[in-house]
mmCIF file of C-alpha atoms in Angstrom:
data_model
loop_
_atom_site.group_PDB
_atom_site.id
_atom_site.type_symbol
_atom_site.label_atom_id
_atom_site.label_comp_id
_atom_site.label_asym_id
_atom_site.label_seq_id
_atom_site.Cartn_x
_atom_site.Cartn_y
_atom_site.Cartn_z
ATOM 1 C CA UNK A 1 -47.357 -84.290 9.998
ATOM 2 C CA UNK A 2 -48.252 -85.805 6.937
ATOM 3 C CA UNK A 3 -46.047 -85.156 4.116
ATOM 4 C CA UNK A 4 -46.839 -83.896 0.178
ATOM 5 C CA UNK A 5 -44.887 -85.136 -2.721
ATOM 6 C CA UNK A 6 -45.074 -82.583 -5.939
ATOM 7 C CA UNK A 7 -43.085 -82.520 -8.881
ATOM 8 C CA UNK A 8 -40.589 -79.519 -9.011
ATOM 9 C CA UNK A 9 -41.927 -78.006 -12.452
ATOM 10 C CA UNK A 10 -44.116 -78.691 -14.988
ATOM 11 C CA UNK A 11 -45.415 -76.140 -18.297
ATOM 12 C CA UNK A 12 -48.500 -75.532 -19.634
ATOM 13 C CA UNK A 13 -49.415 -73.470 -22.758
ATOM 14 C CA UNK A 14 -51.350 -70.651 -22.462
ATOM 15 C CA UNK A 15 -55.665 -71.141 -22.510
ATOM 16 C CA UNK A 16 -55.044 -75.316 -22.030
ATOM 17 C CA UNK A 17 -55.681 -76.911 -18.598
ATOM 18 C CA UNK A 18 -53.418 -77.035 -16.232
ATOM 19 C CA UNK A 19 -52.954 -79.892 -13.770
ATOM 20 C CA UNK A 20 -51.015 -80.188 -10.952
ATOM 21 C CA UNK A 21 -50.376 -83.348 -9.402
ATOM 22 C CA UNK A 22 -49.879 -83.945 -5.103
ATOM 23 C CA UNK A 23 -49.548 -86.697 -3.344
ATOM 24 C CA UNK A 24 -50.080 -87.464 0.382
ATOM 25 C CA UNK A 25 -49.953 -91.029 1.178
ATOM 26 C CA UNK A 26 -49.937 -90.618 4.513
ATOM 27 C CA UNK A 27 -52.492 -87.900 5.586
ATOM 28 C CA UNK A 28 -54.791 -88.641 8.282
ATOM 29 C CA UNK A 29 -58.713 -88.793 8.165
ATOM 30 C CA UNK A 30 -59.727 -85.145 9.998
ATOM 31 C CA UNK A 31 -56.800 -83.342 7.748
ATOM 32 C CA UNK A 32 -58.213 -81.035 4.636
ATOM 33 C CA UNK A 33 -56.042 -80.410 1.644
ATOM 34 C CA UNK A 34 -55.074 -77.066 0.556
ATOM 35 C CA UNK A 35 -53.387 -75.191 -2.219
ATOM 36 C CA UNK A 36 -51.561 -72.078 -2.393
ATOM 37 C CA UNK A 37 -49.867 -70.100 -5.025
ATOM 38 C CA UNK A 38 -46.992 -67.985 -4.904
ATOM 39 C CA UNK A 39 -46.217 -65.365 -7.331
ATOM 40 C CA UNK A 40 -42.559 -64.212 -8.530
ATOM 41 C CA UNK A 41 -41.539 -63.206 -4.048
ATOM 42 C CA UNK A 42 -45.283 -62.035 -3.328
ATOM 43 C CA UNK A 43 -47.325 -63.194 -0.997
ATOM 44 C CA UNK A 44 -48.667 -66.859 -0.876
ATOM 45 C CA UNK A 45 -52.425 -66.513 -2.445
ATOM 46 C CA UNK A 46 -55.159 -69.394 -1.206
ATOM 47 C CA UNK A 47 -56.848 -70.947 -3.933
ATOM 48 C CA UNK A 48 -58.996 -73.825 -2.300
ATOM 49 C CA UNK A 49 -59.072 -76.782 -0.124
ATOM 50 C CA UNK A 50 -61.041 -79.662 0.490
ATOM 51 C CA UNK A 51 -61.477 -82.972 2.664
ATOM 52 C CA UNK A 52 -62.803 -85.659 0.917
ATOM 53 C CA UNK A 53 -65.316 -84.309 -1.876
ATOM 54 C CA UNK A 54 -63.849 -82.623 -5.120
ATOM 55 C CA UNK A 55 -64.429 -78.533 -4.890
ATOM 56 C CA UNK A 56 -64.332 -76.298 -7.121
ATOM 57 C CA UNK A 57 -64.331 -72.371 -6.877
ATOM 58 C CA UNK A 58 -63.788 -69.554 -9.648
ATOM 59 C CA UNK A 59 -59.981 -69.943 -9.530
ATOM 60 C CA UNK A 60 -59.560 -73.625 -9.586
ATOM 61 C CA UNK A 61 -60.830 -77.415 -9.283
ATOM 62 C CA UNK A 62 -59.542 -79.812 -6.452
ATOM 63 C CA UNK A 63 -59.994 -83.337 -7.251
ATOM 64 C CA UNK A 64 -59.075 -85.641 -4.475
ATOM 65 C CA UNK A 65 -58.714 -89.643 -4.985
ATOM 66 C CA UNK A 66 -61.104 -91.991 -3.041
ATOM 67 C CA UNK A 67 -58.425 -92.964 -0.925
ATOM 68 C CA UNK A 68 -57.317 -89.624 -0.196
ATOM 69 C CA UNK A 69 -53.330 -90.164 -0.895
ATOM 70 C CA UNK A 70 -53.428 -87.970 -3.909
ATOM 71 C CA UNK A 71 -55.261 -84.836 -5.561
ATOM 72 C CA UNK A 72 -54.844 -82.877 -8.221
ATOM 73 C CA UNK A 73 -55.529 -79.173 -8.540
ATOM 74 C CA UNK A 74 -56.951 -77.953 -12.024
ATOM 75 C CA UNK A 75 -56.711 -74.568 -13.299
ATOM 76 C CA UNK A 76 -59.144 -74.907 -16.475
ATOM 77 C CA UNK A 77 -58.117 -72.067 -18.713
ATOM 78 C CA UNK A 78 -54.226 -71.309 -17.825
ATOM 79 C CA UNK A 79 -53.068 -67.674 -18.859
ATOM 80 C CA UNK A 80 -49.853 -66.400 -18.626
ATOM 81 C CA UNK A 81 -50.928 -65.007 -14.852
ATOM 82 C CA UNK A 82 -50.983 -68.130 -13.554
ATOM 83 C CA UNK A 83 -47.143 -68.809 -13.793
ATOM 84 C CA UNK A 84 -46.108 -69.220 -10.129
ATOM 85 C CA UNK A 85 -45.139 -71.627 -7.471
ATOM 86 C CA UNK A 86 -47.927 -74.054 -6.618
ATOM 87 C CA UNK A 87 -48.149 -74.956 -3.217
ATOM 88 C CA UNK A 88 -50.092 -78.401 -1.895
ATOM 89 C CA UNK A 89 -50.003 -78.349 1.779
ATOM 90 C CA UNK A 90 -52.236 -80.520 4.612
ATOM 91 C CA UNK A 91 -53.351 -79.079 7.113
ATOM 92 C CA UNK A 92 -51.036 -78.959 10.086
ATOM 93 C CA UNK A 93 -52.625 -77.965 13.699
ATOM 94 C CA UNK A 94 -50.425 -76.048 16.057
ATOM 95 C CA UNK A 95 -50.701 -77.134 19.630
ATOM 96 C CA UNK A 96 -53.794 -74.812 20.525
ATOM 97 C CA UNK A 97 -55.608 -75.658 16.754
ATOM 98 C CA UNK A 98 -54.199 -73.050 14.552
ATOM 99 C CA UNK A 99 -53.439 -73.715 11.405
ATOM 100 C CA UNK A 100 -49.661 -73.745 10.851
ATOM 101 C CA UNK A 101 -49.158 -73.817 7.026
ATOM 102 C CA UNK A 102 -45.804 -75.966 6.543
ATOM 103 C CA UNK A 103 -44.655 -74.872 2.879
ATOM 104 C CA UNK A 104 -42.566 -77.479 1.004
ATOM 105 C CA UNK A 105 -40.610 -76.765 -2.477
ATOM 106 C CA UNK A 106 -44.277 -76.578 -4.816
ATOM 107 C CA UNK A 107 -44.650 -76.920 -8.142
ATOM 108 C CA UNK A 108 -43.018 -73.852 -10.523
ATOM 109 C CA UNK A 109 -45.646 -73.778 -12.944
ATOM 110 C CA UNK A 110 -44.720 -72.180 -16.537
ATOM 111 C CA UNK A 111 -47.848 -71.052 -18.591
ATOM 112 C CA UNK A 112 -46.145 -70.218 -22.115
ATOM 113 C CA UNK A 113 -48.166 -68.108 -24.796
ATOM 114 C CA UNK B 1 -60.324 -53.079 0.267
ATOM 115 C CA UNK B 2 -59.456 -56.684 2.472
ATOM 116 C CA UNK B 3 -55.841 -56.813 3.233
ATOM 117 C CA UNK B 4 -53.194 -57.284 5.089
ATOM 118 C CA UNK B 5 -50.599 -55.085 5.349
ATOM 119 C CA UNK B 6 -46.627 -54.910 6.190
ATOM 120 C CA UNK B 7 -44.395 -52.131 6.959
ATOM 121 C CA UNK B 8 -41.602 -51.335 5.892
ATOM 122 C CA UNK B 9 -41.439 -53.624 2.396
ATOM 123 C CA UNK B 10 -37.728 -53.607 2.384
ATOM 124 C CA UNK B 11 -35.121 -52.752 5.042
ATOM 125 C CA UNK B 12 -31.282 -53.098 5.070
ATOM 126 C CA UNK B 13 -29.874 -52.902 8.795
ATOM 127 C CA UNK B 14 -26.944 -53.364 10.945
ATOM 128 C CA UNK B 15 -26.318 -56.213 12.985
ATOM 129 C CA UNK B 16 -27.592 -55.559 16.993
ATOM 130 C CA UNK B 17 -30.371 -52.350 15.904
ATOM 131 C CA UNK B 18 -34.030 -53.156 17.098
ATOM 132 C CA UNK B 19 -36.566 -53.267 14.030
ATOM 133 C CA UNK B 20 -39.950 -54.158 14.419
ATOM 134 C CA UNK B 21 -42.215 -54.662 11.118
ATOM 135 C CA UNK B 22 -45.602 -54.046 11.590
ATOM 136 C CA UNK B 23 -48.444 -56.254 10.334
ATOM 137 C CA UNK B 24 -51.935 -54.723 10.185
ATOM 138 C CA UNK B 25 -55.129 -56.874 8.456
ATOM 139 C CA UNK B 26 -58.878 -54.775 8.239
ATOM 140 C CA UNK B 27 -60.918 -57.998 8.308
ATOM 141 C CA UNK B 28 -61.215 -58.093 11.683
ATOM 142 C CA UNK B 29 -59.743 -61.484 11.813
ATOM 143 C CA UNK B 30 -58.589 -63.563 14.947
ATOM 144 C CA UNK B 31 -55.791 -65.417 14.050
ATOM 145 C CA UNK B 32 -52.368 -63.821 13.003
ATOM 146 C CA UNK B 33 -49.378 -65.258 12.057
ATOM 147 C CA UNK B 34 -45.159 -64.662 11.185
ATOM 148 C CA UNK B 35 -43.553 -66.469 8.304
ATOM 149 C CA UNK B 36 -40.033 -66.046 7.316
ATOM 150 C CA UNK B 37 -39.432 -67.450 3.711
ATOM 151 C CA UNK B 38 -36.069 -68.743 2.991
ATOM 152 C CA UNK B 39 -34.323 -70.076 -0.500
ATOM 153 C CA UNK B 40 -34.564 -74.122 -0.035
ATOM 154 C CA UNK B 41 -36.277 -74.075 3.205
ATOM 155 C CA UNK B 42 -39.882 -73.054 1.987
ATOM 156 C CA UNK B 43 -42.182 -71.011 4.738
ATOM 157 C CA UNK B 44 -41.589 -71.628 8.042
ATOM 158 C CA UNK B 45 -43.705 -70.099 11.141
ATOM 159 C CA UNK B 46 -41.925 -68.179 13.554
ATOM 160 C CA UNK B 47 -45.111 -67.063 15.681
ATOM 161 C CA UNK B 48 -48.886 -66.880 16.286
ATOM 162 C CA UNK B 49 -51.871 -65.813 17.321
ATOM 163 C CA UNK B 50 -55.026 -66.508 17.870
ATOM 164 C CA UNK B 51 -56.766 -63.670 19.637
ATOM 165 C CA UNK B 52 -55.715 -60.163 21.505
ATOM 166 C CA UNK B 53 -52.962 -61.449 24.093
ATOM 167 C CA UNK B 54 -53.009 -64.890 22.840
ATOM 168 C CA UNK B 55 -49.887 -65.778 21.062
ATOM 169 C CA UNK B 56 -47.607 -68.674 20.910
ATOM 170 C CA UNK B 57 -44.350 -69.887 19.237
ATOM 171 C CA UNK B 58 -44.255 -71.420 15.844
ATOM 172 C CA UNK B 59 -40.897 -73.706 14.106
ATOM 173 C CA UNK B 60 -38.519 -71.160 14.288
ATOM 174 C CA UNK B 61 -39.143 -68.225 17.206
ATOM 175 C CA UNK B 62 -36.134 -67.935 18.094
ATOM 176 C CA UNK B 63 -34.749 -63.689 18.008
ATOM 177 C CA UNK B 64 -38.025 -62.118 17.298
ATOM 178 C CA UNK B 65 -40.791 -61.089 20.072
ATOM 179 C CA UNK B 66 -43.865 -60.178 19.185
ATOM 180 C CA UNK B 67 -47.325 -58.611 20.695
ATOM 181 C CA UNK B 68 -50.931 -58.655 19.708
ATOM 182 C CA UNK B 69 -52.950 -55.382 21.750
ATOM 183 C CA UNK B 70 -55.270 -54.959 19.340
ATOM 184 C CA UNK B 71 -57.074 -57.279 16.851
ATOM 185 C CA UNK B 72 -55.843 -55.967 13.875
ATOM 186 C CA UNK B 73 -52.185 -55.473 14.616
ATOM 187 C CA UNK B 74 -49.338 -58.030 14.803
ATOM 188 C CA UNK B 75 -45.651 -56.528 15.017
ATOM 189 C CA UNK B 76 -42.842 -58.977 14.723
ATOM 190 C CA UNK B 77 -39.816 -57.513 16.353
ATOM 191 C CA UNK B 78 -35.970 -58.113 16.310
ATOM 192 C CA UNK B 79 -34.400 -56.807 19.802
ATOM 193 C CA UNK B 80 -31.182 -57.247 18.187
ATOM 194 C CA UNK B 81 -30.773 -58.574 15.052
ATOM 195 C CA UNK B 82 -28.143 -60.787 13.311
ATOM 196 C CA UNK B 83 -27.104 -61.975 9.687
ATOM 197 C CA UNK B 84 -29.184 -65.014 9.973
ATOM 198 C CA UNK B 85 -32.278 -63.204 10.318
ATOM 199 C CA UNK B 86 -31.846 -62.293 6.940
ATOM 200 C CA UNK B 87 -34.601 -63.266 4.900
ATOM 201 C CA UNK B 88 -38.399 -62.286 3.272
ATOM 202 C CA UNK B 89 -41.406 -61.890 5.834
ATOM 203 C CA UNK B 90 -44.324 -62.917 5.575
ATOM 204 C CA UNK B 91 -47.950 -61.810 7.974
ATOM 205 C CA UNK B 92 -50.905 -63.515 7.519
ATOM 206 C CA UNK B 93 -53.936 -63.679 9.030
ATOM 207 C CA UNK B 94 -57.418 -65.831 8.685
ATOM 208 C CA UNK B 95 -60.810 -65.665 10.069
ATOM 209 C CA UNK B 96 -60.735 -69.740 11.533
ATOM 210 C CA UNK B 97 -58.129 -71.548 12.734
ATOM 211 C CA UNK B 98 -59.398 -73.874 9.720
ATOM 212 C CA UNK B 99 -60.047 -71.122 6.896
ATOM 213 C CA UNK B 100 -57.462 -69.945 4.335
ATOM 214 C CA UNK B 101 -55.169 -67.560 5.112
ATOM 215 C CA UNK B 102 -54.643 -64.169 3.461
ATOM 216 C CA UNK B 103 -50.830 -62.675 3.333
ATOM 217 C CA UNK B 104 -49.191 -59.657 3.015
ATOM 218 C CA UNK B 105 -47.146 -58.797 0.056
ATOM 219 C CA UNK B 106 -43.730 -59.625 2.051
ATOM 220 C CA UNK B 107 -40.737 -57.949 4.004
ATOM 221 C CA UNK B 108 -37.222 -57.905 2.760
ATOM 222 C CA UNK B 109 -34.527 -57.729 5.677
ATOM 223 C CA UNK B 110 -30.988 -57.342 5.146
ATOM 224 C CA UNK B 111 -28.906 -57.771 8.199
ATOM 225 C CA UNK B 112 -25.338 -56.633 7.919
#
């Protein structure tokens, strides 16, 4: 399974870009990206994934190196909502092609005002 | 409203009672799945599913049972609980095997 390296916390003030840093080195070709965020104990909340190309939905932007061994997930206008654990996970398959999720530490994330 | 939802939200026990917390998700999605979350050890699957009758074990199954009858329903039961089993549940559930995956807001057990 390939591993993901993130820092343990970063801060960010309030309406500034936040960007949080992942790295992979060793994921394989056919394995996507994705993030999650987890608020105070609630339940983990997708925000995006991607393979290859950079995405970008109404949450967030994933931006993933050429080589694929890093990304970085962008969350353009932090507010104080966005305090949580962050989450950068690839894609595991169970033995029949689920998805098993395989949650490390994250990223605490502190949006101050 | 899409969700998925877990019953009870919090639940302190004795050591050796059956409990079974019920999942249900209303987006008519295939695959189901158990999390337990523990302080230091992140999210770690305990089972899955991928269809009606079709479930499998995840990292950690061992104590808990579960059953999948209908689509939307995925209970995760404890024929007889112990202290270790203490810990914050999580159901999810996702359309693909691929697509993201949409969690309930969580299960508190406390196993005396």
């Amino acid at each position: 399974d390939a591993k993901t390296t993130q820092p343990t916390s970063m801060d960010c003030a309030e309406g500034r870009a936040a960007n949080l840093p992942c790295n992979h080195s060793t994921i394989s070709g056919n394995e996507y990206v994705y993030w999650y965020r987890q608020i105070h104990s609630q339940g983990p909340q997708y925000i995006i994934h991607g393979l290859k190309n950079n995405e970008t939905n109404e949450m967030a932007s994933l931006i993933i190196t050429e080589d694929r061994k890093s990304s970085t997930l962008i969350l353009p206008h932090a507010t104080l909502r966005d305090t949580a654990v962050y989450y950068c996970i690839v894609r595991v398959v169970g033995g029949t092609g689920f998805q098993k999720l395989v949650f490390g530490t994250g990223t605490r994330l502190l949006v101050s005002p | 409203e899409a969700q998925v939802t877990q019953n009870p939200r919090y639940l302190i026990t004795v050591t050796g009672k059956k409990l079974t917390v019920t999942c249900s998700q209303n987006m008519n999605h295939e695959y189901m799945s158990w999390y337990r979350q523990d302080p230091g050890l992140g999210l770690r699957q305990i089972y899955y599913s991928m269809n009606v009758e079709v479930t499998d074990k995840g990292d950690v199954p061992e104590g808990y049972k579960v059953s999948r009858k209908e689509k939307r329903n995925f209970p995760l039961i404890l024929e007889s609980p112990s202290p270790n089993q203490t810990s914050l549940y999580f159901c999810a559930s996702s359309l693909q095997a691929m697509g993201p995956q949409h969690f309930g807001d969580g299960t508190r057990l406390s196993i005396l």
